[in-house]
């Protein structure tokens, strides 16, 4: 128990009220005296009648999909700085939970993430970047909770169907190998595993997965279900005792801070296992601040997990900049520590998983909310938010109107907290730049009398943390390099003997998977290439294209020349392309427009205005066959385009009036093996 407070002087009281009123500048003493006497509502914080639910932590999602794609390409020291802002305790967001996509080879929002088992007899636990990211998170916070969740699955699991539950044992085995591989190859202990993101669950599959995990000695790995809505999973659990026993946490997405009766009746932990996904400006920060409190106040959710961790994907892909921070320029090293990082810190730096919410939490009389948490050892953290409707709109769901207005709030500490002498104060004010503060430490608050109460003057769009912990810290690094566009001239020969990551820098796979490849059949110029490695359509989560494609570059590019060596491996129906001005990606990739220059193993070529091949500009025949290298060049200038094959003009003066700009790209006609080498793009910037 902390010591009994000393009697504060009148001068000290005025100083405290300056902090408590949220004023960082000078406030007139007469106004402060009025604040001391101002009428307002009282809120009791008391543990005499026991505690509320156990707090499980605040986290974020990497994946769902390819949201951390560009992060791995950052040069040091900037990459480590970004990771520190996300994971380092008492520095930035200080996240308690990292949830990652179990790559399944399919498009899952902003790109594809590779599976550890592309094919039935294939296992590789070094593909992609989620293994690396989990290790970096653990390096900074050894206590961080790790969660894995599939969005898509490799096609072989479906046996011809777009469905992961054709063979329950096989799918459970696939997921189990990912957990075992994480431990065996990376010494990572996965704490929780999910079912199928925002798609149908199969109760029998969940039971099979639980039994298989137990059989493999993985009893400690808990199951979250169903990463969709509260229903029908909650009702299903109430009707099925074995299912109830198999599931440890009910995870709902974008619950709007509310739960349902059936979920409460299960008496299981309730999590908002995906939330936020809002532009990371001040409105997004307000959304995050509001739901971090109100997910518990309204819905008894003891964990909230943001999609996504860091906006590290091309901004013109869907949901650009919907991460807690932004890191989308590895070529320049520029990144931005956005306001949601510091909103997170108000909770994450002052409460840890294993703490407990007090039962005495709730709404403020004139708008806003408050929560309080304790470690049961005398420490107390109180978080108060007054986010207005206008400045806390999340991308989903619909937010009914509410009003927040100026108010005074008196907090009364009772039970084991009544003798706390001092609280540290951290403050955020969102809105106008002249009045904006992010995670600013104010003077500590000496409680004004032995009854343990203090009064706050609250304006809208504020966030306060009051805590007995003295470890809070607003970490910082020197400003990163200035923002720069993608280089106008970019080339990659893919000559990497032992690549640390399986994917080439800056290429963002939108359908299919493109990996570094050592071509043992060609010891010469094309020994090291980039290869599209899927020969079967995955079990999709989104509307993947019927062609594979990886985009790269600056979305603003208009006039450019793309050159690449290509190698068709499929003898009969094989085909490859290079493209410019590609205007869509992510979940919209199937409808991408652009200028696509195709060659096929049957000796034909095409120029199309879309990825799907419906808009044919020109076509013809040339000396083309499979298993031979060709050099394609595509030039787009204004409203005209031309193409060469091995340096010889193949077509010219093809009119291309739409789109006016977009990414460069490479890809294949279908899910087929093909190789690419000596990629070069030269754009007019």
Short mmCIF file of N, CA, C and O in Angstrom, two decimals, residues 279-397:
data_model
loop_
_atom_site.label_atom_id
_atom_site.label_comp_id
_atom_site.label_asym_id
_atom_site.label_seq_id
_atom_site.Cartn_x
_atom_site.Cartn_y
_atom_site.Cartn_z
N UNK A 279 -8.39 5.70 -41.28
CA UNK A 279 -7.28 6.58 -41.63
C UNK A 279 -6.64 7.13 -40.37
O UNK A 279 -7.33 7.61 -39.46
N UNK A 280 -5.30 7.08 -40.31
CA UNK A 280 -4.61 7.40 -39.05
C UNK A 280 -4.37 8.89 -38.83
O UNK A 280 -3.33 9.29 -38.32
N UNK A 281 -5.36 9.72 -39.17
CA UNK A 281 -5.30 11.13 -38.83
C UNK A 281 -5.93 11.33 -37.45
O UNK A 281 -6.14 10.37 -36.72
N UNK A 282 -6.28 12.57 -37.10
CA UNK A 282 -6.83 12.81 -35.77
C UNK A 282 -8.21 12.18 -35.58
O UNK A 282 -8.56 11.79 -34.47
N UNK A 283 -8.99 12.07 -36.65
CA UNK A 283 -10.28 11.39 -36.52
C UNK A 283 -10.06 9.91 -36.24
O UNK A 283 -10.73 9.32 -35.39
N UNK A 284 -9.11 9.30 -36.94
CA UNK A 284 -8.77 7.91 -36.65
C UNK A 284 -8.26 7.74 -35.24
O UNK A 284 -8.58 6.76 -34.56
N UNK A 285 -7.47 8.71 -34.78
CA UNK A 285 -6.97 8.66 -33.40
C UNK A 285 -8.13 8.76 -32.41
O UNK A 285 -8.16 8.08 -31.38
N UNK A 286 -9.10 9.62 -32.73
CA UNK A 286 -10.27 9.75 -31.87
C UNK A 286 -11.09 8.47 -31.83
O UNK A 286 -11.57 8.06 -30.77
N UNK A 287 -11.24 7.84 -32.98
CA UNK A 287 -11.91 6.53 -33.05
C UNK A 287 -11.21 5.55 -32.12
O UNK A 287 -11.86 4.86 -31.32
N UNK A 288 -9.90 5.46 -32.24
CA UNK A 288 -9.11 4.50 -31.46
C UNK A 288 -9.22 4.80 -29.97
O UNK A 288 -9.41 3.89 -29.14
N UNK A 289 -9.14 6.07 -29.60
CA UNK A 289 -9.24 6.43 -28.18
C UNK A 289 -10.60 6.10 -27.60
O UNK A 289 -10.70 5.62 -26.46
N UNK A 290 -11.64 6.34 -28.38
CA UNK A 290 -13.00 6.05 -27.90
C UNK A 290 -13.22 4.55 -27.71
O UNK A 290 -13.71 4.11 -26.66
N UNK A 291 -12.84 3.74 -28.71
CA UNK A 291 -13.16 2.31 -28.61
C UNK A 291 -12.26 1.60 -27.61
O UNK A 291 -12.68 0.59 -27.01
N UNK A 292 -11.05 2.09 -27.37
CA UNK A 292 -10.19 1.43 -26.38
C UNK A 292 -10.85 1.46 -25.00
O UNK A 292 -10.71 0.51 -24.22
N UNK A 293 -11.55 2.54 -24.69
CA UNK A 293 -12.29 2.60 -23.43
C UNK A 293 -13.64 1.91 -23.53
O UNK A 293 -14.00 1.06 -22.71
N UNK A 294 -14.40 2.27 -24.56
CA UNK A 294 -15.81 1.87 -24.58
C UNK A 294 -16.03 0.43 -25.00
O UNK A 294 -17.10 -0.12 -24.74
N UNK A 295 -15.04 -0.21 -25.62
CA UNK A 295 -15.19 -1.65 -25.86
C UNK A 295 -15.35 -2.40 -24.55
O UNK A 295 -16.04 -3.43 -24.50
N UNK A 296 -14.74 -1.88 -23.49
CA UNK A 296 -14.96 -2.52 -22.18
C UNK A 296 -16.19 -1.94 -21.48
O UNK A 296 -17.02 -2.70 -20.95
N UNK A 297 -16.33 -0.63 -21.49
CA UNK A 297 -17.46 0.00 -20.78
C UNK A 297 -18.79 -0.51 -21.31
O UNK A 297 -19.69 -0.85 -20.53
N UNK A 298 -18.93 -0.62 -22.63
CA UNK A 298 -20.20 -1.03 -23.23
C UNK A 298 -20.30 -2.53 -23.47
O UNK A 298 -21.40 -3.09 -23.43
N UNK A 299 -19.15 -3.17 -23.77
CA UNK A 299 -19.20 -4.54 -24.24
C UNK A 299 -18.36 -5.54 -23.48
O UNK A 299 -18.28 -6.70 -23.89
N UNK A 300 -17.72 -5.12 -22.40
CA UNK A 300 -16.91 -6.02 -21.57
C UNK A 300 -15.82 -6.74 -22.36
O UNK A 300 -15.43 -7.85 -22.01
N UNK A 301 -15.32 -6.09 -23.41
CA UNK A 301 -14.23 -6.67 -24.20
C UNK A 301 -12.90 -6.32 -23.54
O UNK A 301 -12.60 -5.16 -23.30
N UNK A 302 -12.12 -7.34 -23.26
CA UNK A 302 -10.90 -7.16 -22.48
C UNK A 302 -9.65 -7.06 -23.34
O UNK A 302 -8.55 -6.97 -22.82
N UNK A 303 -9.84 -7.09 -24.66
CA UNK A 303 -8.73 -6.86 -25.58
C UNK A 303 -9.29 -6.21 -26.83
O UNK A 303 -10.39 -6.55 -27.28
N UNK A 304 -8.54 -5.27 -27.37
CA UNK A 304 -8.90 -4.64 -28.64
C UNK A 304 -7.67 -4.67 -29.53
O UNK A 304 -6.57 -4.28 -29.11
N UNK A 305 -7.85 -5.15 -30.77
CA UNK A 305 -6.74 -5.36 -31.69
C UNK A 305 -7.00 -4.56 -32.96
O UNK A 305 -8.03 -4.74 -33.61
N UNK A 306 -6.08 -3.69 -33.30
CA UNK A 306 -6.26 -2.79 -34.45
C UNK A 306 -5.82 -3.46 -35.74
O UNK A 306 -4.78 -4.11 -35.80
N UNK A 307 -6.62 -3.28 -36.78
CA UNK A 307 -6.15 -3.50 -38.14
C UNK A 307 -5.92 -2.12 -38.72
O UNK A 307 -6.86 -1.35 -38.84
N UNK A 308 -4.66 -1.78 -39.01
CA UNK A 308 -3.52 -2.68 -38.98
C UNK A 308 -2.36 -2.07 -38.20
O UNK A 308 -2.43 -0.90 -37.81
N UNK A 309 -1.35 -2.88 -38.00
CA UNK A 309 -0.19 -2.50 -37.20
C UNK A 309 0.51 -1.26 -37.74
O UNK A 309 0.72 -0.28 -37.02
N UNK A 310 0.92 -1.33 -38.99
CA UNK A 310 1.65 -0.22 -39.61
C UNK A 310 1.29 -0.19 -41.09
O UNK A 310 1.30 -1.22 -41.76
N UNK A 311 0.92 0.99 -41.58
CA UNK A 311 0.55 1.14 -42.99
C UNK A 311 1.83 1.12 -43.81
O UNK A 311 2.42 2.15 -44.11
N UNK A 312 2.25 -0.08 -44.14
CA UNK A 312 3.51 -0.29 -44.86
C UNK A 312 3.23 -0.99 -46.18
O UNK A 312 3.76 -2.06 -46.46
N UNK A 313 2.37 -0.37 -46.95
CA UNK A 313 1.96 -0.86 -48.27
C UNK A 313 1.68 0.39 -49.11
O UNK A 313 1.47 1.48 -48.58
N UNK A 314 1.67 0.22 -50.42
CA UNK A 314 1.45 1.38 -51.29
C UNK A 314 0.14 2.07 -50.94
O UNK A 314 -0.91 1.44 -50.81
N UNK A 315 0.20 3.39 -50.79
CA UNK A 315 -0.93 4.14 -50.24
C UNK A 315 -2.19 4.04 -51.11
O UNK A 315 -3.31 4.15 -50.60
N UNK A 316 -2.03 3.84 -52.42
CA UNK A 316 -3.20 3.79 -53.28
C UNK A 316 -3.84 2.40 -53.34
O UNK A 316 -4.82 2.20 -54.07
N UNK A 317 -3.31 1.46 -52.59
CA UNK A 317 -4.02 0.21 -52.38
C UNK A 317 -5.20 0.47 -51.43
O UNK A 317 -5.26 1.52 -50.78
N UNK A 318 -6.16 -0.45 -51.33
CA UNK A 318 -7.30 -0.22 -50.43
C UNK A 318 -6.86 0.07 -48.99
O UNK A 318 -5.89 -0.49 -48.50
N UNK A 319 -7.61 0.96 -48.36
CA UNK A 319 -7.39 1.32 -46.95
C UNK A 319 -5.99 1.88 -46.72
O UNK A 319 -5.32 1.56 -45.73
N UNK A 320 -5.56 2.75 -47.61
CA UNK A 320 -4.26 3.39 -47.44
C UNK A 320 -4.18 4.15 -46.12
O UNK A 320 -5.14 4.79 -45.69
N UNK A 321 -3.05 4.04 -45.46
CA UNK A 321 -2.75 4.72 -44.19
C UNK A 321 -3.73 4.36 -43.07
O UNK A 321 -3.99 5.16 -42.18
N UNK A 322 -4.23 3.13 -43.08
CA UNK A 322 -5.11 2.69 -41.99
C UNK A 322 -4.34 1.88 -40.95
O UNK A 322 -4.85 0.88 -40.44
N UNK A 323 -3.12 2.27 -40.66
CA UNK A 323 -2.32 1.62 -39.63
C UNK A 323 -2.11 2.55 -38.46
O UNK A 323 -2.38 3.76 -38.54
N UNK A 324 -1.60 2.02 -37.36
CA UNK A 324 -1.32 2.86 -36.20
C UNK A 324 -0.26 3.91 -36.51
O UNK A 324 -0.23 4.97 -35.91
N UNK A 325 0.64 3.58 -37.46
CA UNK A 325 1.60 4.56 -37.97
C UNK A 325 1.82 4.26 -39.44
O UNK A 325 1.28 3.29 -39.97
N UNK A 326 2.60 5.11 -40.11
CA UNK A 326 2.79 4.98 -41.55
C UNK A 326 4.26 4.79 -41.88
O UNK A 326 5.10 5.57 -41.41
N UNK A 327 4.55 3.77 -42.67
CA UNK A 327 5.94 3.51 -43.11
C UNK A 327 5.87 2.90 -44.50
O UNK A 327 5.96 1.69 -44.67
N UNK A 328 5.66 3.75 -45.51
CA UNK A 328 5.41 3.29 -46.87
C UNK A 328 6.47 3.76 -47.86
O UNK A 328 6.25 3.74 -49.06
N UNK A 329 7.65 4.16 -47.35
CA UNK A 329 8.71 4.65 -48.23
C UNK A 329 10.07 4.06 -47.86
O UNK A 329 10.97 4.79 -47.40
N UNK A 330 10.28 2.77 -48.06
CA UNK A 330 11.61 2.22 -47.73
C UNK A 330 12.72 2.81 -48.59
O UNK A 330 13.88 2.84 -48.16
N UNK A 331 12.38 3.30 -49.79
CA UNK A 331 13.41 3.88 -50.67
C UNK A 331 13.95 5.20 -50.13
O UNK A 331 15.08 5.55 -50.41
N UNK A 332 13.17 5.91 -49.31
CA UNK A 332 13.64 7.17 -48.73
C UNK A 332 13.99 7.03 -47.26
O UNK A 332 14.78 7.81 -46.73
N UNK A 333 13.39 6.05 -46.59
CA UNK A 333 13.56 5.91 -45.14
C UNK A 333 12.56 6.72 -44.34
O UNK A 333 12.54 6.68 -43.11
N UNK A 334 11.68 7.46 -45.04
CA UNK A 334 10.71 8.31 -44.35
C UNK A 334 9.62 7.46 -43.71
O UNK A 334 9.15 6.48 -44.28
N UNK A 335 9.20 7.87 -42.51
CA UNK A 335 8.04 7.28 -41.85
C UNK A 335 7.38 8.34 -40.99
O UNK A 335 7.95 9.41 -40.75
N UNK A 336 6.15 8.08 -40.55
CA UNK A 336 5.42 9.04 -39.73
C UNK A 336 4.84 8.35 -38.51
O UNK A 336 4.13 7.35 -38.63
N UNK A 337 5.17 8.88 -37.34
CA UNK A 337 4.60 8.38 -36.09
C UNK A 337 3.27 9.09 -35.89
O UNK A 337 3.22 10.24 -35.47
N UNK A 338 2.19 8.41 -36.23
CA UNK A 338 0.87 9.04 -36.25
C UNK A 338 0.24 9.05 -34.86
O UNK A 338 0.65 8.34 -33.96
N UNK A 339 -0.81 9.86 -34.73
CA UNK A 339 -1.47 10.05 -33.43
C UNK A 339 -1.96 8.74 -32.78
O UNK A 339 -1.90 8.62 -31.55
N UNK A 340 -2.46 7.73 -33.54
CA UNK A 340 -2.90 6.50 -32.86
C UNK A 340 -1.81 5.80 -32.05
O UNK A 340 -2.12 5.06 -31.11
N UNK A 341 -0.55 6.02 -32.40
CA UNK A 341 0.54 5.46 -31.57
C UNK A 341 0.43 5.99 -30.15
O UNK A 341 0.53 5.23 -29.16
N UNK A 342 0.22 7.30 -30.03
CA UNK A 342 0.21 7.92 -28.69
C UNK A 342 -1.12 7.70 -27.98
O UNK A 342 -1.17 7.64 -26.75
N UNK A 343 -2.20 7.53 -28.74
CA UNK A 343 -3.47 7.12 -28.12
C UNK A 343 -3.30 5.74 -27.47
O UNK A 343 -3.75 5.51 -26.35
N UNK A 344 -2.63 4.84 -28.18
CA UNK A 344 -2.36 3.51 -27.63
C UNK A 344 -1.61 3.61 -26.31
O UNK A 344 -1.91 2.90 -25.34
N UNK A 345 -0.60 4.47 -26.29
CA UNK A 345 0.28 4.57 -25.13
C UNK A 345 -0.48 4.93 -23.86
O UNK A 345 -0.08 4.54 -22.75
N UNK A 346 -1.56 5.67 -23.99
CA UNK A 346 -2.35 6.06 -22.82
C UNK A 346 -2.83 4.84 -22.04
O UNK A 346 -3.02 4.90 -20.83
N UNK A 347 -3.03 3.73 -22.74
CA UNK A 347 -3.44 2.49 -22.06
C UNK A 347 -2.27 1.53 -21.91
O UNK A 347 -2.02 1.00 -20.82
N UNK A 348 -1.54 1.29 -23.01
CA UNK A 348 -0.56 0.21 -23.01
C UNK A 348 0.61 0.43 -22.08
O UNK A 348 1.17 -0.52 -21.55
N UNK A 349 1.00 1.69 -21.88
CA UNK A 349 2.15 1.94 -21.01
C UNK A 349 1.80 1.89 -19.52
O UNK A 349 2.70 1.85 -18.68
N UNK A 350 0.50 1.84 -19.22
CA UNK A 350 0.11 1.96 -17.81
C UNK A 350 -0.81 0.83 -17.33
O UNK A 350 -1.38 0.92 -16.25
N UNK A 351 -0.95 -0.20 -18.14
CA UNK A 351 -1.68 -1.40 -17.71
C UNK A 351 -1.14 -2.56 -18.52
O UNK A 351 -0.87 -2.41 -19.72
N UNK A 352 -0.99 -3.70 -17.91
CA UNK A 352 -0.43 -4.87 -18.57
C UNK A 352 -1.43 -6.02 -18.53
O UNK A 352 -2.27 -6.10 -17.62
N UNK A 353 -1.35 -6.94 -19.49
CA UNK A 353 -2.18 -8.14 -19.40
C UNK A 353 -2.00 -8.81 -18.03
O UNK A 353 -0.88 -8.93 -17.53
N UNK A 354 -3.10 -9.19 -17.44
CA UNK A 354 -3.06 -9.72 -16.07
C UNK A 354 -3.56 -8.73 -15.05
O UNK A 354 -3.89 -9.11 -13.93
N UNK A 355 -3.59 -7.43 -15.42
CA UNK A 355 -4.27 -6.46 -14.58
C UNK A 355 -5.77 -6.72 -14.67
O UNK A 355 -6.23 -7.50 -15.51
N UNK A 356 -6.54 -6.04 -13.82
CA UNK A 356 -7.99 -6.18 -13.83
C UNK A 356 -8.67 -4.83 -13.94
O UNK A 356 -8.22 -3.84 -13.35
N UNK A 357 -9.73 -4.80 -14.75
CA UNK A 357 -10.59 -3.62 -14.74
C UNK A 357 -11.31 -3.54 -13.40
O UNK A 357 -11.64 -4.57 -12.79
N UNK A 358 -11.60 -2.35 -12.95
CA UNK A 358 -12.49 -2.17 -11.81
C UNK A 358 -13.93 -2.38 -12.29
O UNK A 358 -14.24 -2.20 -13.47
N UNK A 359 -14.78 -2.76 -11.38
CA UNK A 359 -16.21 -2.84 -11.71
C UNK A 359 -16.78 -1.44 -11.92
O UNK A 359 -17.77 -1.27 -12.65
N UNK A 360 -16.16 -0.47 -11.28
CA UNK A 360 -16.65 0.91 -11.34
C UNK A 360 -16.04 1.62 -12.54
O UNK A 360 -15.09 2.40 -12.43
N UNK A 361 -16.59 1.34 -13.72
CA UNK A 361 -16.22 2.03 -14.96
C UNK A 361 -17.53 2.53 -15.57
O UNK A 361 -18.61 2.10 -15.17
N UNK A 362 -17.45 3.45 -16.53
CA UNK A 362 -18.71 3.90 -17.11
C UNK A 362 -18.58 5.11 -18.00
O UNK A 362 -17.49 5.48 -18.46
N UNK A 363 -19.74 5.74 -18.24
CA UNK A 363 -19.82 6.92 -19.09
C UNK A 363 -19.83 8.19 -18.24
O UNK A 363 -20.32 8.18 -17.10
N UNK A 364 -19.32 9.25 -18.81
CA UNK A 364 -19.39 10.55 -18.17
C UNK A 364 -20.75 11.19 -18.48
O UNK A 364 -21.34 10.95 -19.54
N UNK A 365 -21.22 12.01 -17.57
CA UNK A 365 -22.58 12.56 -17.68
C UNK A 365 -22.78 13.35 -18.98
O UNK A 365 -23.83 13.25 -19.61
N UNK A 366 -21.78 14.10 -19.41
CA UNK A 366 -21.93 14.95 -20.59
C UNK A 366 -21.09 14.43 -21.76
O UNK A 366 -20.63 15.20 -22.60
N UNK A 367 -20.92 13.12 -21.81
CA UNK A 367 -20.24 12.50 -22.93
C UNK A 367 -18.82 12.08 -22.59
O UNK A 367 -18.11 12.76 -21.85
N UNK A 368 -18.42 10.95 -23.16
CA UNK A 368 -17.10 10.40 -22.86
C UNK A 368 -17.22 9.20 -21.95
O UNK A 368 -18.33 8.75 -21.59
N UNK A 369 -16.08 8.68 -21.55
CA UNK A 369 -16.09 7.47 -20.72
C UNK A 369 -14.83 7.42 -19.87
O UNK A 369 -13.86 8.15 -20.11
N UNK A 370 -14.86 6.52 -18.89
CA UNK A 370 -13.68 6.32 -18.04
C UNK A 370 -13.58 4.84 -17.70
O UNK A 370 -14.58 4.13 -17.57
N UNK A 371 -12.35 4.37 -17.63
CA UNK A 371 -12.07 3.03 -17.12
C UNK A 371 -10.95 3.15 -16.10
O UNK A 371 -10.20 4.13 -16.08
N UNK A 372 -10.85 2.14 -15.26
CA UNK A 372 -9.77 2.08 -14.29
C UNK A 372 -9.31 0.63 -14.18
O UNK A 372 -10.12 -0.30 -14.26
N UNK A 373 -8.00 0.46 -14.03
CA UNK A 373 -7.41 -0.88 -13.94
C UNK A 373 -6.41 -0.91 -12.81
O UNK A 373 -5.79 0.11 -12.47
N UNK A 374 -6.24 -2.10 -12.24
CA UNK A 374 -5.29 -2.27 -11.15
C UNK A 374 -4.54 -3.59 -11.30
O UNK A 374 -5.05 -4.54 -11.89
N UNK A 375 -3.34 -3.62 -10.78
CA UNK A 375 -2.57 -4.86 -10.76
C UNK A 375 -2.83 -5.66 -9.49
O UNK A 375 -2.27 -6.74 -9.29
N UNK A 376 -3.67 -5.12 -8.61
CA UNK A 376 -3.96 -5.80 -7.34
C UNK A 376 -2.88 -5.65 -6.31
O UNK A 376 -2.96 -6.21 -5.22
N UNK A 377 -1.85 -4.87 -6.65
CA UNK A 377 -0.71 -4.67 -5.74
C UNK A 377 -0.59 -3.22 -5.30
O UNK A 377 0.46 -2.80 -4.83
N UNK A 378 -1.67 -2.45 -5.49
CA UNK A 378 -1.65 -1.05 -5.08
C UNK A 378 -1.56 -0.08 -6.23
O UNK A 378 -1.79 1.13 -6.04
N UNK A 379 -1.25 -0.55 -7.42
CA UNK A 379 -1.18 0.36 -8.56
C UNK A 379 -2.54 0.56 -9.19
O UNK A 379 -3.36 -0.37 -9.25
N UNK A 380 -2.77 1.76 -9.68
CA UNK A 380 -4.03 2.13 -10.27
C UNK A 380 -3.78 2.98 -11.51
O UNK A 380 -2.92 3.86 -11.51
N UNK A 381 -4.52 2.70 -12.58
CA UNK A 381 -4.48 3.52 -13.79
C UNK A 381 -5.90 3.87 -14.18
O UNK A 381 -6.77 2.99 -14.24
N UNK A 382 -6.14 5.15 -14.41
CA UNK A 382 -7.46 5.66 -14.80
C UNK A 382 -7.32 6.31 -16.18
O UNK A 382 -6.41 7.13 -16.39
N UNK A 383 -8.19 5.96 -17.11
CA UNK A 383 -8.14 6.54 -18.45
C UNK A 383 -9.49 7.18 -18.73
O UNK A 383 -10.54 6.52 -18.64
N UNK A 384 -9.47 8.45 -19.06
CA UNK A 384 -10.68 9.24 -19.28
C UNK A 384 -10.63 9.78 -20.71
O UNK A 384 -9.62 10.38 -21.12
N UNK A 385 -11.71 9.57 -21.48
CA UNK A 385 -11.75 10.10 -22.85
C UNK A 385 -13.04 10.86 -23.08
O UNK A 385 -14.10 10.49 -22.56
N UNK A 386 -12.93 11.93 -23.87
CA UNK A 386 -14.11 12.73 -24.23
C UNK A 386 -14.14 12.94 -25.74
O UNK A 386 -14.29 14.07 -26.22
N UNK A 387 -13.97 11.87 -26.50
CA UNK A 387 -13.94 11.99 -27.96
C UNK A 387 -15.33 12.32 -28.50
O UNK A 387 -16.31 11.64 -28.19
N UNK A 388 -15.42 13.36 -29.30
CA UNK A 388 -16.69 13.78 -29.87
C UNK A 388 -17.08 12.87 -31.02
O UNK A 388 -16.25 12.16 -31.60
N UNK A 389 -18.35 12.91 -31.38
CA UNK A 389 -18.85 12.08 -32.48
C UNK A 389 -18.13 12.43 -33.77
O UNK A 389 -17.63 11.55 -34.49
N UNK A 390 -18.04 13.70 -34.08
CA UNK A 390 -17.45 14.16 -35.33
C UNK A 390 -16.00 13.75 -35.47
O UNK A 390 -15.52 13.44 -36.57
N UNK A 391 -15.28 13.74 -34.37
CA UNK A 391 -13.85 13.48 -34.40
C UNK A 391 -13.47 12.08 -33.91
O UNK A 391 -12.31 11.85 -33.54
N UNK A 392 -14.45 11.14 -33.89
CA UNK A 392 -14.09 9.77 -33.50
C UNK A 392 -14.83 8.74 -34.35
O UNK A 392 -15.04 7.61 -33.91
N UNK A 393 -15.19 9.13 -35.57
CA UNK A 393 -15.88 8.21 -36.47
C UNK A 393 -14.91 7.15 -36.97
O UNK A 393 -13.90 7.46 -37.60
N UNK A 394 -15.20 5.89 -36.68
CA UNK A 394 -14.43 4.78 -37.25
C UNK A 394 -15.00 4.45 -38.63
O UNK A 394 -16.13 4.82 -38.97
N UNK A 395 -14.23 3.73 -39.41
CA UNK A 395 -14.67 3.37 -40.75
C UNK A 395 -15.90 2.48 -40.72
O UNK A 395 -16.73 2.50 -41.63
N UNK A 396 -16.05 1.72 -39.66
CA UNK A 396 -17.22 0.86 -39.46
C UNK A 396 -17.32 0.50 -37.98
O UNK A 396 -16.31 0.56 -37.29
N UNK A 397 -18.47 0.15 -37.43
CA UNK A 397 -19.79 0.23 -38.06
C UNK A 397 -20.35 1.64 -37.94
O UNK A 397 -19.65 2.56 -37.48
#
